[in-house]
Amino acid sequence: MTAARDDLPSSLPRPAGEREQLERIWRTPRGLAFLTTVNNTNIGLLYIGTALLFFILAGILGLMIRAQLAVPENALLSAGTYNQVFTMHGTVMMFLFAIPVVEAIAVFLLPGMLGARDLPFPRLSAYAFWAYAVGGIGFFLSLFAGLAPDGGWFMYPPLTGKEYSPGLNADFWLLGIGFIEISAIAGAIELIVGILFTRAPGMTLGRMPVYAWAMLVVGVMIVFAFPAVIAGTTLLELERAYDWPFFIPGRGGDPLLWQHLFWFFGHPEVYIIFLPAAGMVSTMIPALAGTPLVGHRSIVAALVAVGFFSFALWAHHMFTAGLGLLETSLVSAASMAVAIPTGVQVFAWIATLWRGQVRINAPTLFLLGFMFIFVLGGLTGVMVAVLPFDWQVHDTYFIVAHLHYVLIGGMVFPMFAALYYWMPLVNGNRMSERLARWVFGLMFGGMNLAFFPMHITGLLGMPRRVYTYSPEMGWDLLNMLSSVGAFILALGVLLFMVDAVRTLRLPKREHGNPWRASTLEWLPADEYATRSIPQVASREPLWDHPQLAREVVDGAHWLPGSATGRRETIVTSPVRACPLYLQVLPADSWWPLAAAVGTAGFFLLLTIKLTLVAWACGIVAVASVLAWMWQSDRPPARRTAKVSDDVALPVGVTGPASHSWWGTVIMLVVDGTIFASFLFAHIHISMRLEVCPPPGSRLPAPLWPLLSCGLLLAGSLLIEWARRTAVRDTPVRVGGQGWRRLAIALALACMLGAFAADLRGQVLAGLDPTAHAWGATVAAMLAYQGLHVVLLFILACYLLARSWTGRLTPPGRATLDNCALVWHYATLQGLCIAAVLRWLPQLMG
């Protein structure tokens, strides 16, 4: 045991039984009860394993594609089957592997890397994983029923409209992607709040690891990018199910609207995949080179710049779609500009390797392979950013080659390096170095053999998405080389999986610090993470403070035991990481699993028209979420708790200082971005009109929107009054509870009345969503507002139930604070709809 130091937060030796109490509180349930685990370390491992399963399944589909194209006029797959296979290959790789695996690794690594016991919303992480796993497997099984989507992973209308895709195939994609995006957004909220609020004391933003910075940027990108595809898939499904013609030109729609919405998500998605990999590279290279990262601040700035530029590039995929020359030129310039911050990171990595003493091992090999392949993919990316060149190679196999060089080089190779590097954190054992050289050789050689010839094939004119070709085209040898390369690449992946299974079956032991890294995830840890939460004083804590590991194990730092007898972590300030309060974390529960199964069942069963059963699943999902909210929002058993010898922190807080308040704000940003996408659709359709509203449509009389706006504002004022009285009230004031219940009920009545006024006005104006796309966009915005009215009805009933049971008190008002935020947002959204519908036609007139 180390000698006690005066500057350590907690004195030594620690009381007897403290560690045993932590082990008991954080113990992972065994047997079937393991399904209830919400510990982010366990969820992260499940997440990674499931994502790798989808990687293998998508790889098998890719091998089927290459087997079909190996020789001309091949009859291995029919045209229809091939369309399903290549659509599922792209969909599974992008939606079920690439995005989930980067979130999965973050969920596993970040608690340890930030020095936290756990991230702030463990049940949300569990829900996100189970929704993804259950729904993703159900979605993949559609392939075996012949119902898999066949319109490409981009699902362009009009080919995916009801006229050309009358079956359920497209519906499986549209509804199946919905719960996958919900899962990704839930994970992003967990990561953003966790990175900002659960860092170890002293870990300022300047001392935060680059990987955490990368995931913070990615979380923000997900919040703004993913809602666009949720809105797009909703509009296309409404068109298919109810004949609302958003994308049908003959009825005022526009197929380009889908491309705008899809690629506003789709191109940032490429960087959402790349930036976590870049963050992992920036974390691994200093350890492997034995020297601090060159240009730490420049790399952080580059991560932020890439995230910013990525949203200016969505039309990068639409250069041949008929956009104006000015618009495409601006996007072309932005496509080239994004190479600058990316190049900054590459040069910083090379400089770090040059300055250090590099050890050639499995992670190093994959990192070197990553830099070679990714740089080549980046060069072809600059090429396709040039308009005349893109016009020539668009929709050819040159683009297929570029895409795979960027994604495999920019994400898959860093991921394999990360799996080798962080595998000891799982059970203390490293994977075989000898087999790793074979794995790397097969994957590096196979990847280049598979995809480099595709550049030439594309320049020779081979289009994408063709299931066969004629022998006289001269593509035979190149396609055969690509197919052989794909199978060699797959052999390398198979060898890796065999070695991974072998390693995971070895007896568990202490992981130590095999790479002599400087980051906190290599501290000795158990199911409760570290024995005490470390005080961080530098950017490389394990290098600058060699005794830190021993001190943490002895309990000499923050929160060496459990102050409340429950799972806890310390919440710190976002910038300087000063301790703010003690957060009591929720325990293991079945509710996240039940909510996830209900969510997945709702979307999947709705696809096959089992409407009643689907809505039953939806009710199960909502009820499960309400049940876990009821459990989580409890008044603390004590107001303060000691987290060190001299520091006592509040146990939980409410209002803007609370992590749950900020989680709600981020969720509302997502909500607002979805609405902004619907609003964009309305403006886009309106701008195509010669007269707005179009002939046959008219605006409601001014009385109805004015009445609606007045009721909305009244409802918000009432709910705000209820919230403010809860801040000042005490549990013994029964009369105050009664007035608060009345205010909530009246606020709900105002919200229902406002929506009824909107509907009445539109009905009297003769709104017909099936007649014209303009009316369909109006109906879509109203339907989205109606969804919020239903949500607020549920929340109002929940708040009334909490009030009747005496739980709506000042210490237990977090739910009321958060519901008030949702209420005010719904009011603002309703006001925005009224203003746009009234004033946009006048502005255009």
Coordinates of C-alpha atoms in Angstrom, one line a residue, residues 153-410:
W153 CA -29.5 1.6 -49.7
F154 CA -30.3 5.2 -50.8
M155 CA -33.9 4.3 -51.8
Y156 CA -34.4 6.9 -54.5
P157 CA -38.0 7.8 -55.6
P158 CA -39.8 7.3 -57.9
L159 CA -38.4 3.8 -58.2
T160 CA -39.2 3.2 -54.5
G161 CA -42.7 4.7 -54.8
K162 CA -45.8 2.5 -54.8
E163 CA -46.1 2.6 -58.6
Y164 CA -42.7 0.9 -59.2
S165 CA -42.3 -1.0 -55.9
P166 CA -45.8 -2.2 -55.0
G167 CA -44.7 -4.9 -52.5
L168 CA -43.6 -4.6 -48.9
N169 CA -39.8 -4.6 -49.7
A170 CA -39.4 -0.8 -49.6
D171 CA -41.6 -0.5 -46.5
F172 CA -39.3 -2.8 -44.6
W173 CA -36.4 -0.4 -45.3
L174 CA -38.4 2.7 -44.5
L175 CA -39.9 1.5 -41.2
G176 CA -36.9 -0.7 -40.3
I177 CA -34.5 2.3 -40.6
G178 CA -36.7 4.2 -38.2
F179 CA -35.9 2.3 -35.1
I180 CA -32.2 2.0 -36.0
E181 CA -32.1 5.8 -36.2
I182 CA -33.9 6.1 -32.8
S183 CA -31.3 3.8 -31.4
A184 CA -28.4 5.9 -32.8
I185 CA -29.9 9.1 -31.5
A186 CA -30.4 7.7 -28.1
G187 CA -26.8 6.6 -28.0
A188 CA -25.7 10.1 -29.2
I189 CA -27.6 11.8 -26.3
E190 CA -25.9 9.4 -23.8
L191 CA -22.4 10.2 -25.3
I192 CA -22.8 14.0 -25.5
V193 CA -24.1 14.4 -21.9
G194 CA -21.6 11.8 -20.6
I195 CA -18.6 13.5 -22.2
L196 CA -19.6 16.9 -21.0
F197 CA -20.7 16.1 -17.5
T198 CA -19.1 12.9 -16.2
R199 CA -15.4 13.5 -16.7
A200 CA -13.1 12.9 -13.8
P201 CA -12.4 16.0 -11.6
G202 CA -9.7 18.0 -13.2
M203 CA -10.1 16.6 -16.7
T204 CA -10.7 20.0 -18.4
L205 CA -11.7 20.2 -22.0
G206 CA -8.0 20.9 -22.8
R207 CA -7.0 17.6 -21.0
M208 CA -9.7 15.5 -22.5
P209 CA -8.5 12.6 -24.7
V210 CA -8.8 13.2 -28.5
Y211 CA -11.1 10.2 -28.8
A212 CA -13.6 11.8 -26.4
W213 CA -13.4 15.0 -28.5
A214 CA -14.1 12.9 -31.6
M215 CA -17.1 11.3 -30.1
L216 CA -18.4 14.6 -28.8
V217 CA -18.3 16.0 -32.3
V218 CA -19.9 12.9 -33.7
G219 CA -22.7 13.0 -31.2
V220 CA -23.5 16.6 -32.2
M221 CA -23.4 15.5 -35.9
I222 CA -25.8 12.7 -35.3
V223 CA -28.2 15.0 -33.5
F224 CA -28.3 17.3 -36.6
A225 CA -27.9 14.8 -39.4
F226 CA -30.0 11.8 -38.5
P227 CA -33.3 13.7 -38.2
A228 CA -33.3 14.5 -41.9
V229 CA -33.4 10.8 -42.9
I230 CA -36.1 10.2 -40.3
A231 CA -38.2 12.9 -41.9
G232 CA -37.4 11.6 -45.4
T233 CA -38.4 8.0 -44.6
T234 CA -41.6 9.3 -42.9
L235 CA -42.6 11.2 -46.0
L236 CA -41.9 8.4 -48.3
E237 CA -43.8 5.9 -46.2
L238 CA -46.7 8.3 -45.9
E239 CA -46.7 8.5 -49.7
R240 CA -46.7 4.7 -50.0
A241 CA -49.3 4.1 -47.3
Y242 CA -51.7 7.0 -47.8
D243 CA -51.0 8.3 -51.3
W244 CA -49.6 11.7 -50.1
P245 CA -47.6 12.7 -53.3
F246 CA -44.4 14.3 -51.8
F247 CA -42.2 12.8 -54.6
I248 CA -44.6 12.4 -57.5
P249 CA -44.0 15.2 -60.1
G250 CA -47.3 14.8 -61.8
R251 CA -49.0 15.9 -58.5
G252 CA -46.7 18.7 -57.5
G253 CA -44.0 16.5 -55.8
D254 CA -40.3 16.3 -56.5
P255 CA -38.0 13.3 -56.3
L256 CA -35.1 15.6 -55.6
L257 CA -36.6 16.4 -52.3
W258 CA -35.7 12.9 -51.2
Q259 CA -32.2 13.3 -52.3
H260 CA -31.8 16.6 -50.4
L261 CA -33.1 15.0 -47.2
F262 CA -31.2 11.7 -47.6
W263 CA -27.9 13.2 -48.4
F264 CA -28.1 15.9 -45.7
F265 CA -27.8 12.8 -43.6
G266 CA -25.8 10.6 -45.9
H267 CA -22.7 12.7 -46.4
P268 CA -22.2 13.7 -42.8
E269 CA -22.7 10.0 -42.1
V270 CA -19.4 9.3 -43.9
Y271 CA -17.6 11.6 -41.4
I272 CA -19.7 10.3 -38.5
I273 CA -18.0 7.0 -39.4
F274 CA -14.5 8.4 -40.0
L275 CA -14.2 10.8 -37.0
P276 CA -14.4 8.1 -34.3
A277 CA -11.8 6.1 -36.2
A278 CA -9.6 9.2 -36.4
G279 CA -10.1 9.7 -32.6
M280 CA -9.0 6.1 -31.9
V281 CA -6.0 6.6 -34.2
S282 CA -5.0 9.7 -32.3
T283 CA -5.3 7.8 -29.0
M284 CA -3.4 4.7 -30.1
I285 CA -0.5 6.3 -32.0
P286 CA 1.0 8.1 -28.9
A287 CA 1.0 4.8 -26.9
L288 CA 2.5 2.8 -29.8
A289 CA 5.1 5.5 -30.5
G290 CA 5.8 6.2 -26.8
T291 CA 5.5 10.0 -27.2
P292 CA 2.8 12.6 -26.8
L293 CA 0.6 13.4 -29.8
V294 CA 1.9 16.1 -32.0
G295 CA -0.5 19.0 -32.5
H296 CA -3.1 18.0 -30.0
R297 CA -5.0 21.3 -30.3
S298 CA -4.7 21.3 -34.0
I299 CA -6.2 17.8 -34.2
V300 CA -9.1 18.8 -32.0
A301 CA -9.7 21.9 -34.2
A302 CA -9.5 19.7 -37.3
L303 CA -12.2 17.3 -35.8
V304 CA -14.5 20.2 -35.3
A305 CA -13.8 21.6 -38.8
V306 CA -14.5 18.3 -40.5
G307 CA -17.8 18.1 -38.6
F308 CA -18.7 21.6 -39.7
F309 CA -17.7 21.1 -43.3
S310 CA -19.5 17.8 -43.6
F311 CA -22.9 19.5 -43.5
A312 CA -22.0 21.6 -46.5
L313 CA -21.4 18.6 -48.7
W314 CA -24.7 16.9 -49.1
A315 CA -25.1 17.9 -52.7
H316 CA -21.7 16.3 -53.4
H317 CA -23.8 13.3 -54.4
M318 CA -26.2 15.4 -56.6
F319 CA -23.8 16.9 -59.1
T320 CA -25.6 15.1 -62.0
A321 CA -29.1 15.7 -60.6
G322 CA -29.7 19.0 -62.4
L323 CA -28.9 21.5 -59.7
G324 CA -27.7 25.0 -60.6
L325 CA -24.1 25.6 -61.5
L326 CA -23.6 28.0 -58.6
E327 CA -24.9 25.5 -56.0
T328 CA -22.8 22.7 -57.3
S329 CA -19.7 24.9 -57.6
L330 CA -20.0 25.9 -53.9
V331 CA -20.4 22.3 -52.8
S332 CA -17.5 21.3 -55.0
A333 CA -15.3 23.9 -53.2
A334 CA -16.5 22.6 -49.8
S335 CA -15.7 19.1 -50.9
M336 CA -12.1 20.1 -51.6
A337 CA -11.9 22.2 -48.5
V338 CA -12.7 19.4 -46.1
A339 CA -9.5 17.7 -47.2
I340 CA -7.5 20.4 -45.3
P341 CA -8.5 19.5 -41.7
T342 CA -8.3 15.8 -42.7
G343 CA -4.7 16.4 -44.0
V344 CA -3.8 18.1 -40.7
Q345 CA -4.7 15.0 -38.8
V346 CA -2.7 12.7 -41.2
F347 CA 0.4 14.9 -40.9
A348 CA 0.1 15.0 -37.1
W349 CA 0.0 11.2 -37.0
I350 CA 3.0 10.9 -39.2
A351 CA 4.9 13.5 -37.2
T352 CA 4.1 11.5 -34.0
L353 CA 5.3 8.3 -35.5
W354 CA 8.5 10.1 -36.7
R355 CA 9.2 11.6 -33.3
G356 CA 8.6 8.4 -31.3
Q357 CA 10.0 4.9 -31.3
V358 CA 7.4 2.8 -33.1
R359 CA 6.9 -0.8 -32.1
I360 CA 5.7 -2.9 -35.0
N361 CA 2.8 -4.9 -33.6
A362 CA -0.8 -5.7 -34.6
P363 CA -2.3 -2.3 -33.9
T364 CA 0.6 -0.6 -35.6
L365 CA 0.3 -2.7 -38.8
F366 CA -3.4 -1.8 -39.1
L367 CA -2.8 1.9 -38.5
L368 CA -0.1 2.0 -41.2
G369 CA -2.5 0.2 -43.5
F370 CA -5.2 2.6 -42.6
M371 CA -3.1 5.7 -43.5
F372 CA -2.1 4.2 -46.9
I373 CA -5.6 3.1 -47.9
F374 CA -7.4 6.2 -46.5
V375 CA -5.1 8.6 -48.2
L376 CA -5.8 6.9 -51.6
G377 CA -9.5 7.1 -50.9
G378 CA -9.1 10.8 -50.0
L379 CA -7.3 11.5 -53.3
T380 CA -10.1 10.0 -55.3
G381 CA -12.5 12.0 -53.1
V382 CA -10.9 15.2 -54.3
M383 CA -11.2 13.9 -57.9
V384 CA -14.9 13.3 -57.7
A385 CA -15.3 16.8 -56.1
V386 CA -14.3 18.2 -59.5
L387 CA -17.6 18.7 -61.4
P388 CA -16.5 17.7 -65.0
F389 CA -14.8 14.5 -63.6
D390 CA -17.8 13.6 -61.5
W391 CA -20.1 14.0 -64.4
Q392 CA -18.1 11.3 -66.2
V393 CA -17.7 8.8 -63.3
H394 CA -20.9 9.3 -61.4
D395 CA -22.8 6.0 -60.9
T396 CA -19.8 3.9 -62.2
Y397 CA -17.6 1.5 -60.4
F398 CA -15.1 4.3 -59.8
I399 CA -17.5 5.6 -57.1
V400 CA -17.8 2.1 -55.7
A401 CA -14.0 1.9 -55.4
H402 CA -13.8 5.4 -53.8
L403 CA -16.5 4.6 -51.3
H404 CA -14.8 1.4 -50.2
Y405 CA -11.4 2.9 -50.0
V406 CA -12.7 5.6 -47.7
L407 CA -14.9 3.4 -45.6
I408 CA -12.7 0.3 -45.3
G409 CA -9.5 2.4 -45.0
G410 CA -11.0 5.1 -42.9

